[in-house]
PDB file of C-alpha atoms in Angstrom:
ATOM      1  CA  UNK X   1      38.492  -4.100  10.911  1.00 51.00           C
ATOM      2  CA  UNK X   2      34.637  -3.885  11.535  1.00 51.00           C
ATOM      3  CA  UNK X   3      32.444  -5.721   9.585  1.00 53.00           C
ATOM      4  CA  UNK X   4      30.279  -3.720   7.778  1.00 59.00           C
ATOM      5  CA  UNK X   5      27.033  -5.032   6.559  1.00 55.00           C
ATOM      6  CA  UNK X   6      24.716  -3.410   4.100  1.00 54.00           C
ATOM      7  CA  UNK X   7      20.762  -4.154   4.152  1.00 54.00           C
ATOM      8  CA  UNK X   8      18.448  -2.872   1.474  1.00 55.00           C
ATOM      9  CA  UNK X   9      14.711  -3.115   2.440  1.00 59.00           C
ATOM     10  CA  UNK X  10      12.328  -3.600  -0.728  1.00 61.00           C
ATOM     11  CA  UNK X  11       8.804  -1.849  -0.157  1.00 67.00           C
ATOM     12  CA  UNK X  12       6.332  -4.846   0.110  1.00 75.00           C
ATOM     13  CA  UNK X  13       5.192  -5.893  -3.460  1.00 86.00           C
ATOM     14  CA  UNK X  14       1.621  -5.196  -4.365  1.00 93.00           C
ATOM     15  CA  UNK X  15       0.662  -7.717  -7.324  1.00 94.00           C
ATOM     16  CA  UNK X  16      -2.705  -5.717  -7.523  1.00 94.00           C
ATOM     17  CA  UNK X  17      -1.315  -2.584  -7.914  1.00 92.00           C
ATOM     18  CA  UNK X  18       1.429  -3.777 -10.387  1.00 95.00           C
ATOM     19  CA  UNK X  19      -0.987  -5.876 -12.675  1.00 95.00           C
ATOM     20  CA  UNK X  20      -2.825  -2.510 -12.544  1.00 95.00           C
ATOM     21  CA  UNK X  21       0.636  -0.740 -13.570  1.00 96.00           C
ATOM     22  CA  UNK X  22       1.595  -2.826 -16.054  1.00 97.00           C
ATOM     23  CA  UNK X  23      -2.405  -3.396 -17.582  1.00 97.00           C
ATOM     24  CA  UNK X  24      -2.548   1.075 -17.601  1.00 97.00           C
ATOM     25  CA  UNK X  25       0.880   0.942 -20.100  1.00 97.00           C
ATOM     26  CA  UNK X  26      -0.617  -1.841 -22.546  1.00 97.00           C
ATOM     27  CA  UNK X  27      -3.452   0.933 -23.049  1.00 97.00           C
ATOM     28  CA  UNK X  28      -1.186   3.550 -23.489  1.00 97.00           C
ATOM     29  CA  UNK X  29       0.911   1.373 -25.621  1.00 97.00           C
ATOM     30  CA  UNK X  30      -2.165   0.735 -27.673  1.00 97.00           C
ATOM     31  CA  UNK X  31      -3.106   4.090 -28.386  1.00 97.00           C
ATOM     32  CA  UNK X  32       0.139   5.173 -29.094  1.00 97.00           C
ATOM     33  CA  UNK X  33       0.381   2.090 -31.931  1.00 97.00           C
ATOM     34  CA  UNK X  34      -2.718   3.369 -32.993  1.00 96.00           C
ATOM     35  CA  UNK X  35      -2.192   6.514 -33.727  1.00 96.00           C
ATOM     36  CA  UNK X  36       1.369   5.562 -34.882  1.00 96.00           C
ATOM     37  CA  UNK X  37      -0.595   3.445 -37.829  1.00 95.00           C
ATOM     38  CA  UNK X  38      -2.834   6.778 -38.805  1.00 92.00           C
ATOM     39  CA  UNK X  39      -0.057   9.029 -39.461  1.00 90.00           C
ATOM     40  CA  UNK X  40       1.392   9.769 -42.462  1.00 89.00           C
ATOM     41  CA  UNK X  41       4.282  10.773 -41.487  1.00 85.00           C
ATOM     42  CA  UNK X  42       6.384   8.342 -39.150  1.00 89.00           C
ATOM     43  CA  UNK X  43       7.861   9.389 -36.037  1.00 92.00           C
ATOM     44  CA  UNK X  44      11.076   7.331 -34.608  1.00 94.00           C
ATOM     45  CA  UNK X  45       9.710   5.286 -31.685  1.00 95.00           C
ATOM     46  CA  UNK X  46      12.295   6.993 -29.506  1.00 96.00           C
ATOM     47  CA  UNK X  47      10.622  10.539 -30.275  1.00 95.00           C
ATOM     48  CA  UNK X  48       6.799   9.363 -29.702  1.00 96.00           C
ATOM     49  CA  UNK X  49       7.912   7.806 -26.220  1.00 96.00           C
ATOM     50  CA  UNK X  50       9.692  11.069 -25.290  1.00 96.00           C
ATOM     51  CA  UNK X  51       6.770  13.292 -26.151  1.00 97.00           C
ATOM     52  CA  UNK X  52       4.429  10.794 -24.569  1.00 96.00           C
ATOM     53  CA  UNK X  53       6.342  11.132 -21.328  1.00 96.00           C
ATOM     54  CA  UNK X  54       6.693  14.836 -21.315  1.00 96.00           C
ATOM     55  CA  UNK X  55       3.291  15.299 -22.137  1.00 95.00           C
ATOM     56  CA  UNK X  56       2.278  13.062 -18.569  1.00 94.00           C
ATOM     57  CA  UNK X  57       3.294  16.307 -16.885  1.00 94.00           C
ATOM     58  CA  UNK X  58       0.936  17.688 -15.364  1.00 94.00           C
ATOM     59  CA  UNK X  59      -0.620  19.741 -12.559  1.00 92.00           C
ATOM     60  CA  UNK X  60      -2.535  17.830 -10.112  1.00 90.00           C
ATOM     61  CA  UNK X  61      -3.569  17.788  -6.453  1.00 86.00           C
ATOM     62  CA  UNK X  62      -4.377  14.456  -4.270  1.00 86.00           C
ATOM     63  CA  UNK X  63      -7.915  13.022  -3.580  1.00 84.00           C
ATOM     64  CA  UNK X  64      -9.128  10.260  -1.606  1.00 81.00           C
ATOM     65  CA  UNK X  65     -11.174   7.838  -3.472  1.00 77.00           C
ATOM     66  CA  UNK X  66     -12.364   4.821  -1.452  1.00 73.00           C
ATOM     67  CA  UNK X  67      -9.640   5.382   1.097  1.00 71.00           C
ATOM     68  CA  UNK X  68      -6.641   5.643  -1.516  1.00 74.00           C
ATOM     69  CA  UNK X  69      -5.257   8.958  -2.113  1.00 78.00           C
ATOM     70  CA  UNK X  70      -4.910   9.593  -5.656  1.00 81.00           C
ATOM     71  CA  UNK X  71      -3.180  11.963  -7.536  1.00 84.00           C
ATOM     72  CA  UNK X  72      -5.975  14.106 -10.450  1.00 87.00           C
ATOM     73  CA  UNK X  73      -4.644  15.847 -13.239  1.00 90.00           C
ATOM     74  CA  UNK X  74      -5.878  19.325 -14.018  1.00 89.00           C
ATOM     75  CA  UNK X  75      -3.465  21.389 -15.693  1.00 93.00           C
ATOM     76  CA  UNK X  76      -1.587  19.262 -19.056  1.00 95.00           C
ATOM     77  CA  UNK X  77       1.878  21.364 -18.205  1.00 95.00           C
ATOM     78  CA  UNK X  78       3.550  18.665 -20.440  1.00 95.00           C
ATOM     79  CA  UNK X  79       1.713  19.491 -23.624  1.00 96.00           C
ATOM     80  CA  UNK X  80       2.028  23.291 -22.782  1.00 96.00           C
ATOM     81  CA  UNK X  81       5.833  23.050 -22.857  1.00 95.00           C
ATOM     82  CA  UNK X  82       5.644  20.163 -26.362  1.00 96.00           C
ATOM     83  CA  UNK X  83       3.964  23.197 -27.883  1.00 95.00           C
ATOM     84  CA  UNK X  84       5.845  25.575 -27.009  1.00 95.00           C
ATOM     85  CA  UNK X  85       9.264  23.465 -28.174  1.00 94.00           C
ATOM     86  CA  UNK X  86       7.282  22.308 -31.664  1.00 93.00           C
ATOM     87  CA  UNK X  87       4.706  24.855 -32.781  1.00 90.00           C
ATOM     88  CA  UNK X  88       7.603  27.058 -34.260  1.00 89.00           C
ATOM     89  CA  UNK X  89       7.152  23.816 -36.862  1.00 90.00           C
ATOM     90  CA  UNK X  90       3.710  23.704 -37.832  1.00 88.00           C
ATOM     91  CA  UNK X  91       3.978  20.264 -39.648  1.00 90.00           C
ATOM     92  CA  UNK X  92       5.848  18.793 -36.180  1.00 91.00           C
ATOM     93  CA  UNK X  93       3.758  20.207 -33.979  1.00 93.00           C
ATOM     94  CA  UNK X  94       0.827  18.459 -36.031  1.00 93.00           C
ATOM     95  CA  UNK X  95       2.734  15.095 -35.992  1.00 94.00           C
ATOM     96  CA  UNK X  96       3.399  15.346 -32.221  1.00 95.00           C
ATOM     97  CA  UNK X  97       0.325  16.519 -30.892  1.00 95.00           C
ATOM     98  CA  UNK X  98      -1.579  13.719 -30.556  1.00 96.00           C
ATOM     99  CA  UNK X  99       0.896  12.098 -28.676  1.00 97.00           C
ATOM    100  CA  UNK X 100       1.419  14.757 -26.625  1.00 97.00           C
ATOM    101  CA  UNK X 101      -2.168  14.408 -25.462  1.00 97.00           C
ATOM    102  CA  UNK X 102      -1.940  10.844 -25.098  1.00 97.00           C
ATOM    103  CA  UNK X 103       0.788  11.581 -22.486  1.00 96.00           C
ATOM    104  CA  UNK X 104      -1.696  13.639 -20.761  1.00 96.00           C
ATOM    105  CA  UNK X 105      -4.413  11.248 -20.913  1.00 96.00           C
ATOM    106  CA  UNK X 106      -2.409   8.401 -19.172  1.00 96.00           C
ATOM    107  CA  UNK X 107      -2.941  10.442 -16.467  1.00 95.00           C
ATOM    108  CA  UNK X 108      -6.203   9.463 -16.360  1.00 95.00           C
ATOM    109  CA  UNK X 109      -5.625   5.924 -18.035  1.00 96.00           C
ATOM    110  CA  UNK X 110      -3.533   5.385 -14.597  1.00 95.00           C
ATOM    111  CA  UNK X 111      -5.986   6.271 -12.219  1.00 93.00           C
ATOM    112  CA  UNK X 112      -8.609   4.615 -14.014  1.00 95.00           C
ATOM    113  CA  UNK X 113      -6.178   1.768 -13.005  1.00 95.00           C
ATOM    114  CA  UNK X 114      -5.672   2.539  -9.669  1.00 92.00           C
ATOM    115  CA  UNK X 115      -9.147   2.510  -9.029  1.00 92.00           C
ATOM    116  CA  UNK X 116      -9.951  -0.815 -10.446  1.00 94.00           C
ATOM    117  CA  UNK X 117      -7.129  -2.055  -8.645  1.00 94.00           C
ATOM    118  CA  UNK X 118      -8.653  -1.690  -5.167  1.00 91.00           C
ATOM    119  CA  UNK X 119     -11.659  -4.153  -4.725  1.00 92.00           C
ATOM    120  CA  UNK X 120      -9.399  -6.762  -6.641  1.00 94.00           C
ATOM    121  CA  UNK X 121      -6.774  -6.401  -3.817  1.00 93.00           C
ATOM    122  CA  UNK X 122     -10.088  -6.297  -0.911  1.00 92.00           C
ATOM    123  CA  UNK X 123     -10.812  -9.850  -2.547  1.00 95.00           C
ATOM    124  CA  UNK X 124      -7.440 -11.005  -2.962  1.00 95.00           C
ATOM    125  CA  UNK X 125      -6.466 -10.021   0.941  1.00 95.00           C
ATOM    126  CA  UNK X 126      -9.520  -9.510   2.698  1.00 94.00           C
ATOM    127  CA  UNK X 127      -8.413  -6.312   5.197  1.00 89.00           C
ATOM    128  CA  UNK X 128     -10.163  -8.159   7.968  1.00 89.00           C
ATOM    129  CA  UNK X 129      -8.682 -12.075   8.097  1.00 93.00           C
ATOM    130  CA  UNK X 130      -6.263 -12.203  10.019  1.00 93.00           C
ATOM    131  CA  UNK X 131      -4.435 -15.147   7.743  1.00 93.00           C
ATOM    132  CA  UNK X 132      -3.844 -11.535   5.132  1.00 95.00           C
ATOM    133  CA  UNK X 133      -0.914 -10.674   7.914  1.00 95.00           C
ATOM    134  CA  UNK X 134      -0.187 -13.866   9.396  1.00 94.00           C
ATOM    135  CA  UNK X 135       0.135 -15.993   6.099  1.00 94.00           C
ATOM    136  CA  UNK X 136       3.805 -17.580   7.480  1.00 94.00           C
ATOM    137  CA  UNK X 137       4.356 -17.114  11.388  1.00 94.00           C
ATOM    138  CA  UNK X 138       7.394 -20.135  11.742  1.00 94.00           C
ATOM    139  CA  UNK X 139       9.557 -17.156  12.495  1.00 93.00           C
ATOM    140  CA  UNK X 140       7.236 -15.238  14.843  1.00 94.00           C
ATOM    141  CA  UNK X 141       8.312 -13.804  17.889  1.00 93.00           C
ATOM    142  CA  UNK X 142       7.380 -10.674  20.411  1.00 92.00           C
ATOM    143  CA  UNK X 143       9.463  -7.593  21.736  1.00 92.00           C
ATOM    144  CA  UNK X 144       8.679  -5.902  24.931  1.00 91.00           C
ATOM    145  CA  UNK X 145       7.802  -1.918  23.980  1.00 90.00           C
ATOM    146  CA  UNK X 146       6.439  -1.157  27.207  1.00 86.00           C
ATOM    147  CA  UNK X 147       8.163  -1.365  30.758  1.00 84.00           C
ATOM    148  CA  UNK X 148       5.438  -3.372  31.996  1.00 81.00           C
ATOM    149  CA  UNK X 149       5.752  -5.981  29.545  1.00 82.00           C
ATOM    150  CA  UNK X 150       6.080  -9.449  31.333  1.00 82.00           C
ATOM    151  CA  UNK X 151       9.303 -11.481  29.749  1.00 82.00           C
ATOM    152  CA  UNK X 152       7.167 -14.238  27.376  1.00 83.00           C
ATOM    153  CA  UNK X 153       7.566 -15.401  23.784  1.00 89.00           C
ATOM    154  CA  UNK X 154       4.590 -16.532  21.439  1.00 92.00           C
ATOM    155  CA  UNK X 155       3.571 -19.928  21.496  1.00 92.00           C
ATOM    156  CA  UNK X 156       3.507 -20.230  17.478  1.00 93.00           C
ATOM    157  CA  UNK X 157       1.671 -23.775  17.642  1.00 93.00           C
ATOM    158  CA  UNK X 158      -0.793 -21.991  19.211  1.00 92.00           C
ATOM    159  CA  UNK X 159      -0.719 -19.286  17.143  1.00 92.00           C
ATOM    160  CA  UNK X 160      -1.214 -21.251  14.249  1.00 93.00           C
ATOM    161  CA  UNK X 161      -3.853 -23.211  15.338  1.00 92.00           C
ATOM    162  CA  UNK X 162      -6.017 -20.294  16.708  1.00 92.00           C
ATOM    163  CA  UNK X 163      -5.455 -18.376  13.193  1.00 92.00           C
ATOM    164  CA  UNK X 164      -8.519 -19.328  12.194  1.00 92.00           C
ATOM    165  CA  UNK X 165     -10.371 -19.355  15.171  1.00 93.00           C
ATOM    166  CA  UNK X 166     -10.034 -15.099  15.947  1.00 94.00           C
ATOM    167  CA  UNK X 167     -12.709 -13.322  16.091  1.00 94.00           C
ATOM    168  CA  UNK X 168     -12.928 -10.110  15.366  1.00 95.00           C
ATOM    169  CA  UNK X 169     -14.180  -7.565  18.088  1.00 94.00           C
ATOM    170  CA  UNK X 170     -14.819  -3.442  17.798  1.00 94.00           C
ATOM    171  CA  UNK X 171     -11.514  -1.486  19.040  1.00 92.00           C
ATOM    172  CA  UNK X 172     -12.968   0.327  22.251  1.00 89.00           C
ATOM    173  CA  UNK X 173      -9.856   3.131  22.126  1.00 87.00           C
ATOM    174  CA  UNK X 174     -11.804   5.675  24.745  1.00 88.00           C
ATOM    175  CA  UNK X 175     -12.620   3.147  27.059  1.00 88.00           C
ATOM    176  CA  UNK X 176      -9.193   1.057  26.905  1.00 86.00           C
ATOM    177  CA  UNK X 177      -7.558   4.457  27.480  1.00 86.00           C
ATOM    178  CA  UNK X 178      -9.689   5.473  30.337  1.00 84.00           C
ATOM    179  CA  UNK X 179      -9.364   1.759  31.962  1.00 81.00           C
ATOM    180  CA  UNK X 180      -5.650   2.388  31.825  1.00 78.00           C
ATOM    181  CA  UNK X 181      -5.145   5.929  33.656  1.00 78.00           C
ATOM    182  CA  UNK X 182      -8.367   5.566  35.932  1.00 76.00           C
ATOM    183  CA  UNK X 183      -6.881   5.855  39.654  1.00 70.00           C
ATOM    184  CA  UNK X 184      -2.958   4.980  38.547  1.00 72.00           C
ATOM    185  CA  UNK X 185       0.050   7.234  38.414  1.00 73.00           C
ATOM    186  CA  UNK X 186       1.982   7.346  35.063  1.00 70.00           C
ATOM    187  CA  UNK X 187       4.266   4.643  36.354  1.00 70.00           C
ATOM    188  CA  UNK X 188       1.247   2.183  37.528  1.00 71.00           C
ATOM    189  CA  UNK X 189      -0.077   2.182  34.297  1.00 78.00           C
ATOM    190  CA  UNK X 190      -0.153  -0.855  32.549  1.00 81.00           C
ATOM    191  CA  UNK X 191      -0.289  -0.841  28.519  1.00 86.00           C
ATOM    192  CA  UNK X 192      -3.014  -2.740  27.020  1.00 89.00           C
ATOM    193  CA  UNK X 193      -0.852  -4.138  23.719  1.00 92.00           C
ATOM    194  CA  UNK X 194       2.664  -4.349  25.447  1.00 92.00           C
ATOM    195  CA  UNK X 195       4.394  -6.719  23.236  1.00 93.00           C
ATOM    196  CA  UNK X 196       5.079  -6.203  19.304  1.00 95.00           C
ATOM    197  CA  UNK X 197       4.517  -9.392  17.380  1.00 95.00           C
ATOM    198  CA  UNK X 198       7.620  -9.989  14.832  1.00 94.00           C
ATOM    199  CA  UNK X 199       9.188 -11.834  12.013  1.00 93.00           C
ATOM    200  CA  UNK X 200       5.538 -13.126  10.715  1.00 94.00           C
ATOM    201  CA  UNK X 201       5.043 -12.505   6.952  1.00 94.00           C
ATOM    202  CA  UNK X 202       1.784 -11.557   4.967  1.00 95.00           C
ATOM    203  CA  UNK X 203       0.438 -13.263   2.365  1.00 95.00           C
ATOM    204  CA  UNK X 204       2.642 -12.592  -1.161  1.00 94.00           C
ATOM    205  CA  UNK X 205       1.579 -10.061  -2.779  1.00 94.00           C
ATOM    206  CA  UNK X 206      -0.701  -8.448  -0.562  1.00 94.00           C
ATOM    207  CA  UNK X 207       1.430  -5.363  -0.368  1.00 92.00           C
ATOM    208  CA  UNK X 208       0.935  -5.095   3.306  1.00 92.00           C
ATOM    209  CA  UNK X 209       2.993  -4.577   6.357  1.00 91.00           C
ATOM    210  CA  UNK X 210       1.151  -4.356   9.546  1.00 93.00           C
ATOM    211  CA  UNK X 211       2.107  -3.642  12.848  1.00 95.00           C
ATOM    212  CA  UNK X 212       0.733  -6.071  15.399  1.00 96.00           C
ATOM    213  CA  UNK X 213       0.193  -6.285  18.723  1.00 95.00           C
ATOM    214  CA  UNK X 214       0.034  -8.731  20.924  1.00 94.00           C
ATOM    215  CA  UNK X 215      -2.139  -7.636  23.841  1.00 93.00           C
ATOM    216  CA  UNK X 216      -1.202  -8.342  27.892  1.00 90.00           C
ATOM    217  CA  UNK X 217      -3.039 -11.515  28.595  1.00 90.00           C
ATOM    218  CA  UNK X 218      -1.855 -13.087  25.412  1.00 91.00           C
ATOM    219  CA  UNK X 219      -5.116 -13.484  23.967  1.00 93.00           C
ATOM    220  CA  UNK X 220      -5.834 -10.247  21.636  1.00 94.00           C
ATOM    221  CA  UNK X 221      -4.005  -9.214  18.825  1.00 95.00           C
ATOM    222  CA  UNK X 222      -4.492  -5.764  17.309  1.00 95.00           C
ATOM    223  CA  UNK X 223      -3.183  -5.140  13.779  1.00 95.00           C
ATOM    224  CA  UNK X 224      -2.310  -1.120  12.869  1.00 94.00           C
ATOM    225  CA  UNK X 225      -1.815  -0.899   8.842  1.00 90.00           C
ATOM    226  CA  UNK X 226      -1.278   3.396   7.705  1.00 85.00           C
ATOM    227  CA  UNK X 227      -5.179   3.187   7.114  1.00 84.00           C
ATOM    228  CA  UNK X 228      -6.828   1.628   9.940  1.00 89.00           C
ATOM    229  CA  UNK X 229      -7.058  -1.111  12.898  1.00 93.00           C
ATOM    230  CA  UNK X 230      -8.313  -4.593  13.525  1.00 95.00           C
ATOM    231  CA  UNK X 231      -9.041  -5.934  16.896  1.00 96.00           C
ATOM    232  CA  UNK X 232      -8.798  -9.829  17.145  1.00 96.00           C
ATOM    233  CA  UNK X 233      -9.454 -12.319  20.274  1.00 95.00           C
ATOM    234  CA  UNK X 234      -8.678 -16.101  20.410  1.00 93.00           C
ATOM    235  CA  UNK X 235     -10.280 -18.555  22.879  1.00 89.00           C
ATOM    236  CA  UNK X 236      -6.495 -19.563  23.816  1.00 90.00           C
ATOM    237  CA  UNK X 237      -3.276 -17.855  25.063  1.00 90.00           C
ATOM    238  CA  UNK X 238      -0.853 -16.876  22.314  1.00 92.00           C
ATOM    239  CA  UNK X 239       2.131 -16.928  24.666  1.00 90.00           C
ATOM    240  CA  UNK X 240       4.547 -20.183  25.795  1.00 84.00           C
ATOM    241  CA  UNK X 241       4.089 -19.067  29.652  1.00 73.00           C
ATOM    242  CA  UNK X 242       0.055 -19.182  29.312  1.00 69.00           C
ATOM    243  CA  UNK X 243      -0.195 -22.422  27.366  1.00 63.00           C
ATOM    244  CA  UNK X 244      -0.449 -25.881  28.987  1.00 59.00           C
TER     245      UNK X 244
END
C-alpha cells in the first residue's frame, strides 16, 4: 500500500488582527449586556445572540483604507428580515430591536477595529526590516526557478550575520527589465532574482508570508508580500559558493 500523508496548512496568525477581533466582540458584548440590564422584559441569552448575528447582515461593498481592503456596510439586510420575522408581535419586535441594531452596528464596531489594528501591526513588524521575514533562517535554503540559476545553497551564517547589515535600495523594475532583454534572445536572458529563498520563518505573529528572492550574485534579496516589494543589498555574498 502507498502511504498516504495528509498536510493541513494554517493561514499565518496575525496577533494584531486577532487582539483587534477579539477587543471588537468585548464591545459588542458590552452593549449587548447593556441593553440586556435596561429591558424589562428578559430575553434568553441564546435568542439575543441569534438576533445579534442575523442582524450583522448586511449589504456592503469593499474599500481600501490605508492599503487594507475593508468591507462597509450600507444596507442593514439583517434587521430588515428580524422585522419582518417579529413585527407581526409588536411587544417582540420592541424587545428585539435593539439588538437587532446592535448586530448591525458591529459592522462598524469591526472595522473600527480593523482600522486601529493596522499601525499597531506597522510597529509591531516594521514592513521594511528585513528581521519581520527573516526572524528564524536555521532552516533556510534556495530553489532554482529559473534555467539560468547557477547550482548554490545560502550560506545561513552569513545570512544571519548580514541581517542587520541590509540596506534597503529603490526596486528599479523598468530598468532591471530592460538590462535583461537589451541585445539577448529569450534563451540568453538571464533572470535578475533566480533563486527562491525557503524554509525561513517570520517573526510570530506578524501574519506575514513573503516571497523572497535571492538575487544572481548572491548579494540582493527582494521580498514580494500581496501588497508590495522590498529591495535589500548586503555588503557580503549570501551563498556557500561566494563566501570565503
Amino acid at each position: 500500500m502507498f502511504p498516504i500523508n495528509f498536510t493541513i496548512n494554517f493561514p499565518p496568525f496575525n496577533v494584531a488582527t486577532a487582539m483587534a477581533g477579539l477587543g471588537a466582540w468585548g464591545v459588542i458584548i458590552f452593549f449587548a449586556y447593556w441593553i440586556y440590564k435596561k429591558q424589562t422584559a428578559k430575553p434568553k441569552v441564546w435568542k439575543i445572540a441569534a438576533v445579534v448575528l442575523v442582524g450583522f447582515f448586511s449589504l456592503s461593498f469593499d474599500v481600501n483604507m490605508f492599503g487594507t481592503a475593508v468591507k462597509l456596510s450600507i444596507l442593514p439586510l439583517g434587521v430588515g428580515i428580524l422585522y419582518y420575522l417579529l413585527n407581526k408581535n409588536k411587544e417582540k419586535w420592541q424587545t428585539y430591536r435593539a439588538f437587532a441594531w446592535l448586530g448591525y452596528l458591529a459592522n462598524f464596531i469591526f472595522l473600527l477595529f480593523a482600522l486601529l489594528a493596522i499601525p499597531v501591526h506597522h510597529v509591531l513588524y516594521p514592513a521594511n526590516e528585513p528581521s519581520t521575514y527573516l526572524a528564524n533562517v536555521e532552516d533556510a535554503s534556495i530553489i532554482a526557478i529559473h534555467p539560468t540559476a547557477k547550482e548554490s545553497n545560502i550560506h545561513i551564517e552569513s545570512l544571519k550575520k548580514q541581517l542587520p547589515l541590509l540596506k534597503q535600495r529603490p526596486i528599479h523594475s523598468d530598468v532591471w527589465y530592460y538590462e535583461m532583454v537589451k541585445d539577448k534572445e529569450a534563451k540568453e536572458r538571464d533572470e535578475r532574482f533566480p533563486n527562491l529563498l525557503t524554509g525561513t520563518i517570520s517573526k510570530w505573529g506578524s501574519g506575514l508570508n513573503p516571497l523572497i528572492f535571492i538575487e544572481a550574485d548572491g548579494k540582493g534579496i527582494l521580498l514580494s508580500t500581496p501588497k508590495e516589494q522590498f529591495y535589500f543589498r548586503s555588503g557580503a555574498s549570501l551563498l556557500e559558493e561566494e563566501v570565503k
